[in-house]
PDB file of C-alpha atoms in Angstrom:
ATOM      1  CA  UNK A   1     -68.762 196.602 -44.571  1.00  0.00           C
ATOM      2  CA  UNK A   2     -70.857 199.386 -42.751  1.00  0.00           C
ATOM      3  CA  UNK A   3     -68.934 202.145 -44.258  1.00  0.00           C
ATOM      4  CA  UNK A   4     -68.113 205.477 -41.997  1.00  0.00           C
ATOM      5  CA  UNK A   5     -70.624 206.251 -40.078  1.00  0.00           C
ATOM      6  CA  UNK A   6     -71.379 209.838 -38.807  1.00  0.00           C
ATOM      7  CA  UNK A   7     -74.001 210.677 -36.405  1.00  0.00           C
ATOM      8  CA  UNK A   8     -76.064 213.109 -36.187  1.00  0.00           C
ATOM      9  CA  UNK A   9     -77.401 213.811 -39.576  1.00  0.00           C
ATOM     10  CA  UNK A  10     -79.156 216.927 -38.464  1.00  0.00           C
ATOM     11  CA  UNK A  11     -78.371 219.311 -35.731  1.00  0.00           C
ATOM     12  CA  UNK A  12     -80.512 222.669 -35.281  1.00  0.00           C
ATOM     13  CA  UNK A  13     -78.908 224.593 -32.252  1.00  0.00           C
ATOM     14  CA  UNK A  14     -78.821 227.631 -30.948  1.00  0.00           C
ATOM     15  CA  UNK A  15     -75.794 230.181 -30.764  1.00  0.00           C
ATOM     16  CA  UNK A  16     -73.714 229.629 -27.907  1.00  0.00           C
ATOM     17  CA  UNK A  17     -74.281 226.014 -27.362  1.00  0.00           C
ATOM     18  CA  UNK A  18     -71.978 223.182 -27.720  1.00  0.00           C
ATOM     19  CA  UNK A  19     -72.327 220.784 -30.707  1.00  0.00           C
ATOM     20  CA  UNK A  20     -70.797 217.022 -31.020  1.00  0.00           C
ATOM     21  CA  UNK A  21     -70.357 215.371 -34.168  1.00  0.00           C
ATOM     22  CA  UNK A  22     -69.174 211.840 -34.145  1.00  0.00           C
ATOM     23  CA  UNK A  23     -67.764 209.262 -36.672  1.00  0.00           C
ATOM     24  CA  UNK A  24     -66.864 205.942 -36.623  1.00  0.00           C
ATOM     25  CA  UNK A  25     -64.442 204.659 -39.493  1.00  0.00           C
ATOM     26  CA  UNK A  26     -64.382 201.554 -41.712  1.00  0.00           C
ATOM     27  CA  UNK A  27     -62.944 199.071 -39.728  1.00  0.00           C
ATOM     28  CA  UNK A  28     -59.041 198.701 -40.508  1.00  0.00           C
ATOM     29  CA  UNK A  29     -58.621 202.237 -41.777  1.00  0.00           C
ATOM     30  CA  UNK A  30     -55.821 204.381 -39.960  1.00  0.00           C
ATOM     31  CA  UNK A  31     -56.730 207.924 -41.514  1.00  0.00           C
ATOM     32  CA  UNK A  32     -59.047 210.076 -40.655  1.00  0.00           C
ATOM     33  CA  UNK A  33     -60.408 213.211 -41.908  1.00  0.00           C
ATOM     34  CA  UNK A  34     -62.733 215.697 -40.972  1.00  0.00           C
ATOM     35  CA  UNK A  35     -64.410 217.873 -44.010  1.00  0.00           C
ATOM     36  CA  UNK A  36     -66.711 220.947 -43.681  1.00  0.00           C
ATOM     37  CA  UNK A  37     -68.710 221.982 -46.711  1.00  0.00           C
ATOM     38  CA  UNK A  38     -70.359 225.382 -47.308  1.00  0.00           C
ATOM     39  CA  UNK A  39     -71.958 227.192 -50.625  1.00  0.00           C
ATOM     40  CA  UNK A  40     -69.287 230.014 -50.374  1.00  0.00           C
ATOM     41  CA  UNK A  41     -65.860 227.615 -49.757  1.00  0.00           C
ATOM     42  CA  UNK A  42     -66.591 224.451 -50.606  1.00  0.00           C
ATOM     43  CA  UNK A  43     -64.911 221.330 -49.182  1.00  0.00           C
ATOM     44  CA  UNK A  44     -62.526 222.342 -46.329  1.00  0.00           C
ATOM     45  CA  UNK A  45     -60.204 220.126 -44.742  1.00  0.00           C
ATOM     46  CA  UNK A  46     -60.148 220.895 -40.834  1.00  0.00           C
ATOM     47  CA  UNK A  47     -58.173 218.272 -39.816  1.00  0.00           C
ATOM     48  CA  UNK A  48     -56.683 214.853 -40.357  1.00  0.00           C
ATOM     49  CA  UNK A  49     -55.291 211.910 -37.939  1.00  0.00           C
ATOM     50  CA  UNK A  50     -53.172 209.123 -39.022  1.00  0.00           C
ATOM     51  CA  UNK A  51     -52.897 206.383 -36.642  1.00  0.00           C
ATOM     52  CA  UNK A  52     -55.147 208.248 -34.257  1.00  0.00           C
ATOM     53  CA  UNK A  53     -52.117 211.071 -34.045  1.00  0.00           C
ATOM     54  CA  UNK A  54     -53.482 214.556 -35.196  1.00  0.00           C
ATOM     55  CA  UNK A  55     -51.040 215.418 -38.290  1.00  0.00           C
ATOM     56  CA  UNK A  56     -52.343 218.700 -39.465  1.00  0.00           C
ATOM     57  CA  UNK A  57     -54.620 220.929 -37.829  1.00  0.00           C
ATOM     58  CA  UNK A  58     -54.359 224.497 -39.681  1.00  0.00           C
ATOM     59  CA  UNK A  59     -57.787 224.049 -41.497  1.00  0.00           C
ATOM     60  CA  UNK A  60     -59.194 224.302 -37.960  1.00  0.00           C
ATOM     61  CA  UNK A  61     -61.126 227.698 -38.320  1.00  0.00           C
ATOM     62  CA  UNK A  62     -60.192 228.772 -34.661  1.00  0.00           C
ATOM     63  CA  UNK A  63     -59.990 227.533 -30.743  1.00  0.00           C
ATOM     64  CA  UNK A  64     -63.725 227.053 -30.671  1.00  0.00           C
ATOM     65  CA  UNK A  65     -63.065 224.032 -32.808  1.00  0.00           C
ATOM     66  CA  UNK A  66     -61.386 220.715 -31.460  1.00  0.00           C
ATOM     67  CA  UNK A  67     -61.121 217.272 -32.899  1.00  0.00           C
ATOM     68  CA  UNK A  68     -60.166 214.023 -31.069  1.00  0.00           C
ATOM     69  CA  UNK A  69     -59.659 209.945 -31.634  1.00  0.00           C
ATOM     70  CA  UNK A  70     -60.094 208.267 -28.507  1.00  0.00           C
ATOM     71  CA  UNK A  71     -59.646 205.005 -30.424  1.00  0.00           C
ATOM     72  CA  UNK A  72     -58.927 203.784 -33.436  1.00  0.00           C
ATOM     73  CA  UNK A  73     -62.138 203.647 -34.843  1.00  0.00           C
ATOM     74  CA  UNK A  74     -63.911 206.590 -33.615  1.00  0.00           C
ATOM     75  CA  UNK A  75     -63.568 210.385 -33.825  1.00  0.00           C
ATOM     76  CA  UNK A  76     -65.236 213.533 -32.517  1.00  0.00           C
ATOM     77  CA  UNK A  77     -65.634 216.959 -33.489  1.00  0.00           C
ATOM     78  CA  UNK A  78     -66.639 219.856 -31.242  1.00  0.00           C
ATOM     79  CA  UNK A  79     -67.260 223.059 -31.486  1.00  0.00           C
ATOM     80  CA  UNK A  80     -67.847 225.248 -28.349  1.00  0.00           C
ATOM     81  CA  UNK A  81     -69.452 227.978 -28.628  1.00  0.00           C
ATOM     82  CA  UNK A  82     -71.095 227.496 -31.419  1.00  0.00           C
ATOM     83  CA  UNK A  83     -71.921 230.297 -33.728  1.00  0.00           C
ATOM     84  CA  UNK A  84     -74.362 231.253 -36.953  1.00  0.00           C
ATOM     85  CA  UNK A  85     -71.086 230.771 -39.335  1.00  0.00           C
ATOM     86  CA  UNK A  86     -70.526 227.855 -38.465  1.00  0.00           C
ATOM     87  CA  UNK A  87     -73.558 226.471 -39.781  1.00  0.00           C
ATOM     88  CA  UNK A  88     -72.416 223.952 -43.080  1.00  0.00           C
ATOM     89  CA  UNK A  89     -72.248 220.297 -43.606  1.00  0.00           C
ATOM     90  CA  UNK A  90     -69.378 218.469 -41.790  1.00  0.00           C
ATOM     91  CA  UNK A  91     -67.916 215.089 -43.418  1.00  0.00           C
ATOM     92  CA  UNK A  92     -65.548 212.401 -41.839  1.00  0.00           C
ATOM     93  CA  UNK A  93     -63.727 210.461 -44.265  1.00  0.00           C
ATOM     94  CA  UNK A  94     -61.338 207.290 -43.795  1.00  0.00           C
ATOM     95  CA  UNK A  95     -58.639 205.542 -46.050  1.00  0.00           C
ATOM     96  CA  UNK A  96     -56.145 202.686 -45.475  1.00  0.00           C
ATOM     97  CA  UNK A  97     -53.292 205.097 -45.957  1.00  0.00           C
ATOM     98  CA  UNK A  98     -52.265 208.639 -46.430  1.00  0.00           C
ATOM     99  CA  UNK A  99     -54.973 210.070 -48.729  1.00  0.00           C
ATOM    100  CA  UNK A 100     -52.622 210.684 -51.858  1.00  0.00           C
ATOM    101  CA  UNK A 101     -52.602 207.616 -53.138  1.00  0.00           C
ATOM    102  CA  UNK A 102     -55.359 205.988 -51.117  1.00  0.00           C
ATOM    103  CA  UNK A 103     -59.427 206.435 -51.984  1.00  0.00           C
ATOM    104  CA  UNK A 104     -61.353 208.495 -49.428  1.00  0.00           C
ATOM    105  CA  UNK A 105     -64.445 206.839 -48.270  1.00  0.00           C
ATOM    106  CA  UNK A 106     -66.937 209.895 -46.966  1.00  0.00           C
ATOM    107  CA  UNK A 107     -69.672 209.557 -44.556  1.00  0.00           C
ATOM    108  CA  UNK A 108     -73.200 210.967 -45.486  1.00  0.00           C
ATOM    109  CA  UNK A 109     -72.294 214.109 -43.350  1.00  0.00           C
ATOM    110  CA  UNK A 110     -73.696 216.165 -40.699  1.00  0.00           C
ATOM    111  CA  UNK A 111     -75.749 219.283 -41.204  1.00  0.00           C
ATOM    112  CA  UNK A 112     -75.597 221.630 -38.251  1.00  0.00           C
ATOM    113  CA  UNK A 113     -77.763 224.719 -38.359  1.00  0.00           C
ATOM    114  CA  UNK A 114     -76.470 227.375 -35.682  1.00  0.00           C
ATOM    115  CA  UNK A 115     -79.346 229.745 -35.110  1.00  0.00           C
TER     116      UNK A 115
ATOM    117  CA  UNK B   1     -49.775 225.356 -52.697  1.00  0.00           C
ATOM    118  CA  UNK B   2     -51.255 222.855 -54.475  1.00  0.00           C
ATOM    119  CA  UNK B   3     -54.553 223.368 -55.689  1.00  0.00           C
ATOM    120  CA  UNK B   4     -57.030 222.393 -58.636  1.00  0.00           C
ATOM    121  CA  UNK B   5     -59.582 224.575 -60.509  1.00  0.00           C
ATOM    122  CA  UNK B   6     -62.794 223.307 -61.997  1.00  0.00           C
ATOM    123  CA  UNK B   7     -64.134 225.848 -64.734  1.00  0.00           C
ATOM    124  CA  UNK B   8     -67.970 226.206 -64.357  1.00  0.00           C
ATOM    125  CA  UNK B   9     -69.753 225.986 -61.302  1.00  0.00           C
ATOM    126  CA  UNK B  10     -72.690 224.580 -63.488  1.00  0.00           C
ATOM    127  CA  UNK B  11     -72.904 222.734 -66.528  1.00  0.00           C
ATOM    128  CA  UNK B  12     -76.226 221.708 -67.922  1.00  0.00           C
ATOM    129  CA  UNK B  13     -76.563 219.157 -70.686  1.00  0.00           C
ATOM    130  CA  UNK B  14     -79.173 217.447 -72.359  1.00  0.00           C
ATOM    131  CA  UNK B  15     -79.912 213.047 -72.078  1.00  0.00           C
ATOM    132  CA  UNK B  16     -77.960 211.705 -74.611  1.00  0.00           C
ATOM    133  CA  UNK B  17     -75.100 214.284 -75.027  1.00  0.00           C
ATOM    134  CA  UNK B  18     -71.665 214.172 -74.284  1.00  0.00           C
ATOM    135  CA  UNK B  19     -70.232 215.256 -70.561  1.00  0.00           C
ATOM    136  CA  UNK B  20     -66.773 217.660 -70.242  1.00  0.00           C
ATOM    137  CA  UNK B  21     -66.193 218.631 -66.826  1.00  0.00           C
ATOM    138  CA  UNK B  22     -62.887 220.700 -66.615  1.00  0.00           C
ATOM    139  CA  UNK B  23     -60.032 220.227 -63.997  1.00  0.00           C
ATOM    140  CA  UNK B  24     -56.467 221.735 -63.954  1.00  0.00           C
ATOM    141  CA  UNK B  25     -54.136 221.494 -61.412  1.00  0.00           C
ATOM    142  CA  UNK B  26     -50.961 223.667 -60.532  1.00  0.00           C
ATOM    143  CA  UNK B  27     -47.744 222.380 -60.062  1.00  0.00           C
ATOM    144  CA  UNK B  28     -45.241 221.021 -62.583  1.00  0.00           C
ATOM    145  CA  UNK B  29     -44.616 218.131 -60.263  1.00  0.00           C
ATOM    146  CA  UNK B  30     -46.481 214.767 -61.411  1.00  0.00           C
ATOM    147  CA  UNK B  31     -49.497 214.591 -59.330  1.00  0.00           C
ATOM    148  CA  UNK B  32     -52.383 212.377 -57.764  1.00  0.00           C
ATOM    149  CA  UNK B  33     -55.645 213.158 -59.375  1.00  0.00           C
ATOM    150  CA  UNK B  34     -58.964 212.046 -58.479  1.00  0.00           C
ATOM    151  CA  UNK B  35     -62.777 212.971 -59.331  1.00  0.00           C
ATOM    152  CA  UNK B  36     -65.342 212.291 -56.886  1.00  0.00           C
ATOM    153  CA  UNK B  37     -69.088 212.563 -57.285  1.00  0.00           C
ATOM    154  CA  UNK B  38     -71.292 213.548 -54.733  1.00  0.00           C
ATOM    155  CA  UNK B  39     -75.622 212.939 -54.942  1.00  0.00           C
ATOM    156  CA  UNK B  40     -77.847 215.109 -53.151  1.00  0.00           C
ATOM    157  CA  UNK B  41     -77.844 214.715 -49.379  1.00  0.00           C
ATOM    158  CA  UNK B  42     -74.789 212.207 -49.633  1.00  0.00           C
ATOM    159  CA  UNK B  43     -71.027 212.087 -49.069  1.00  0.00           C
ATOM    160  CA  UNK B  44     -68.330 211.807 -51.936  1.00  0.00           C
ATOM    161  CA  UNK B  45     -67.553 208.619 -53.352  1.00  0.00           C
ATOM    162  CA  UNK B  46     -64.960 208.080 -55.570  1.00  0.00           C
ATOM    163  CA  UNK B  47     -65.048 208.366 -59.671  1.00  0.00           C
ATOM    164  CA  UNK B  48     -61.791 207.506 -60.622  1.00  0.00           C
ATOM    165  CA  UNK B  49     -58.252 208.217 -60.056  1.00  0.00           C
ATOM    166  CA  UNK B  50     -54.900 208.699 -61.847  1.00  0.00           C
ATOM    167  CA  UNK B  51     -51.524 207.583 -60.215  1.00  0.00           C
ATOM    168  CA  UNK B  52     -49.452 207.495 -63.262  1.00  0.00           C
ATOM    169  CA  UNK B  53     -50.079 203.963 -64.526  1.00  0.00           C
ATOM    170  CA  UNK B  54     -51.846 205.123 -67.630  1.00  0.00           C
ATOM    171  CA  UNK B  55     -53.294 208.729 -68.653  1.00  0.00           C
ATOM    172  CA  UNK B  56     -56.339 207.487 -69.821  1.00  0.00           C
ATOM    173  CA  UNK B  57     -58.505 206.572 -66.809  1.00  0.00           C
ATOM    174  CA  UNK B  58     -61.574 204.639 -66.805  1.00  0.00           C
ATOM    175  CA  UNK B  59     -64.085 205.391 -63.779  1.00  0.00           C
ATOM    176  CA  UNK B  60     -67.516 203.691 -63.202  1.00  0.00           C
ATOM    177  CA  UNK B  61     -70.934 204.908 -64.746  1.00  0.00           C
ATOM    178  CA  UNK B  62     -68.982 205.272 -67.789  1.00  0.00           C
ATOM    179  CA  UNK B  63     -66.982 208.391 -66.740  1.00  0.00           C
ATOM    180  CA  UNK B  64     -63.244 208.283 -67.837  1.00  0.00           C
ATOM    181  CA  UNK B  65     -60.794 211.182 -67.521  1.00  0.00           C
ATOM    182  CA  UNK B  66     -57.309 212.012 -69.409  1.00  0.00           C
ATOM    183  CA  UNK B  67     -54.341 213.264 -67.739  1.00  0.00           C
ATOM    184  CA  UNK B  68     -52.574 215.636 -70.078  1.00  0.00           C
ATOM    185  CA  UNK B  69     -49.088 217.000 -68.417  1.00  0.00           C
ATOM    186  CA  UNK B  70     -48.729 219.750 -71.151  1.00  0.00           C
ATOM    187  CA  UNK B  71     -52.038 221.207 -70.338  1.00  0.00           C
ATOM    188  CA  UNK B  72     -51.936 220.204 -66.447  1.00  0.00           C
ATOM    189  CA  UNK B  73     -55.848 219.127 -66.784  1.00  0.00           C
ATOM    190  CA  UNK B  74     -57.733 216.595 -65.954  1.00  0.00           C
ATOM    191  CA  UNK B  75     -61.109 216.903 -67.503  1.00  0.00           C
ATOM    192  CA  UNK B  76     -63.494 214.275 -67.139  1.00  0.00           C
ATOM    193  CA  UNK B  77     -65.935 212.915 -69.635  1.00  0.00           C
ATOM    194  CA  UNK B  78     -68.856 210.731 -70.503  1.00  0.00           C
ATOM    195  CA  UNK B  79     -70.122 209.804 -74.174  1.00  0.00           C
ATOM    196  CA  UNK B  80     -73.331 209.738 -73.036  1.00  0.00           C
ATOM    197  CA  UNK B  81     -75.210 211.700 -70.312  1.00  0.00           C
ATOM    198  CA  UNK B  82     -78.031 209.900 -68.056  1.00  0.00           C
ATOM    199  CA  UNK B  83     -80.469 211.352 -66.170  1.00  0.00           C
ATOM    200  CA  UNK B  84     -78.978 209.684 -63.037  1.00  0.00           C
ATOM    201  CA  UNK B  85     -75.329 211.328 -63.376  1.00  0.00           C
ATOM    202  CA  UNK B  86     -77.171 214.488 -62.344  1.00  0.00           C
ATOM    203  CA  UNK B  87     -74.834 215.365 -59.136  1.00  0.00           C
ATOM    204  CA  UNK B  88     -71.959 217.526 -58.086  1.00  0.00           C
ATOM    205  CA  UNK B  89     -68.363 216.531 -59.192  1.00  0.00           C
ATOM    206  CA  UNK B  90     -65.169 217.313 -57.330  1.00  0.00           C
ATOM    207  CA  UNK B  91     -61.602 217.153 -59.019  1.00  0.00           C
ATOM    208  CA  UNK B  92     -58.928 216.717 -56.143  1.00  0.00           C
ATOM    209  CA  UNK B  93     -54.945 216.737 -55.768  1.00  0.00           C
ATOM    210  CA  UNK B  94     -51.964 215.368 -53.894  1.00  0.00           C
ATOM    211  CA  UNK B  95     -48.719 215.729 -54.366  1.00  0.00           C
ATOM    212  CA  UNK B  96     -46.734 214.072 -51.969  1.00  0.00           C
ATOM    213  CA  UNK B  97     -46.832 210.796 -49.216  1.00  0.00           C
ATOM    214  CA  UNK B  98     -48.007 212.850 -46.761  1.00  0.00           C
ATOM    215  CA  UNK B  99     -50.308 215.342 -47.670  1.00  0.00           C
ATOM    216  CA  UNK B 100     -54.270 215.241 -47.867  1.00  0.00           C
ATOM    217  CA  UNK B 101     -56.294 215.760 -50.820  1.00  0.00           C
ATOM    218  CA  UNK B 102     -57.557 219.122 -51.882  1.00  0.00           C
ATOM    219  CA  UNK B 103     -60.730 219.424 -53.526  1.00  0.00           C
ATOM    220  CA  UNK B 104     -61.639 222.271 -56.115  1.00  0.00           C
ATOM    221  CA  UNK B 105     -64.999 224.039 -55.549  1.00  0.00           C
ATOM    222  CA  UNK B 106     -67.058 221.233 -57.520  1.00  0.00           C
ATOM    223  CA  UNK B 107     -69.273 221.539 -61.001  1.00  0.00           C
ATOM    224  CA  UNK B 108     -72.647 220.765 -60.466  1.00  0.00           C
ATOM    225  CA  UNK B 109     -73.852 218.910 -63.448  1.00  0.00           C
ATOM    226  CA  UNK B 110     -77.449 219.006 -64.257  1.00  0.00           C
ATOM    227  CA  UNK B 111     -79.005 216.765 -67.290  1.00  0.00           C
ATOM    228  CA  UNK B 112     -82.096 218.242 -69.091  1.00  0.00           C
ATOM    229  CA  UNK B 113     -84.490 215.248 -70.699  1.00  0.00           C
TER     230      UNK B 113
END
């Protein structure tokens, strides 16, 4: 099992540029979660999908952020335009079920730095 | 809103000493509770989870946690700390079938030789 795969692992970009983070779920998993981790705010849930459908995006900071699941195994998180305050580690996680009873499997994260 | 509080953002113990990381949840409704560990530059991985089958839950690497409803707590313990236990530990909670996990702010564990 390859686990949850995220790319890129590190991204450095300038303010105003578009950033796209990618995530490949574990085969057979049907729930997908995007989290953001910062020193100040800890781990924040941005959005989650169940069976490719966005269930709750209330954690998405603002309209500059968008997430999609074009198919059952892949997701993208896009920030356009990026700002320095978006600098964080972004984690993708997948599970076999809604996460309250199931284990979340996390990727290794994408560290974003916006200059 | 459901939440968890982790007391102490940083805990330091000597190698071989008891590890105690505290977690309290907010609600009278029986929750599902989890402890995750994050090693440097890695994602989170599950240590253990409570789903009402037993109040004392054993996890990986010698860790265990006890669910105490009267104290709304789910503290994580390990009898003897090892250098390899140095990491960030997160408590997480969920209450119903369709709500995702809510994580605490984490506790960084340092182990001193």
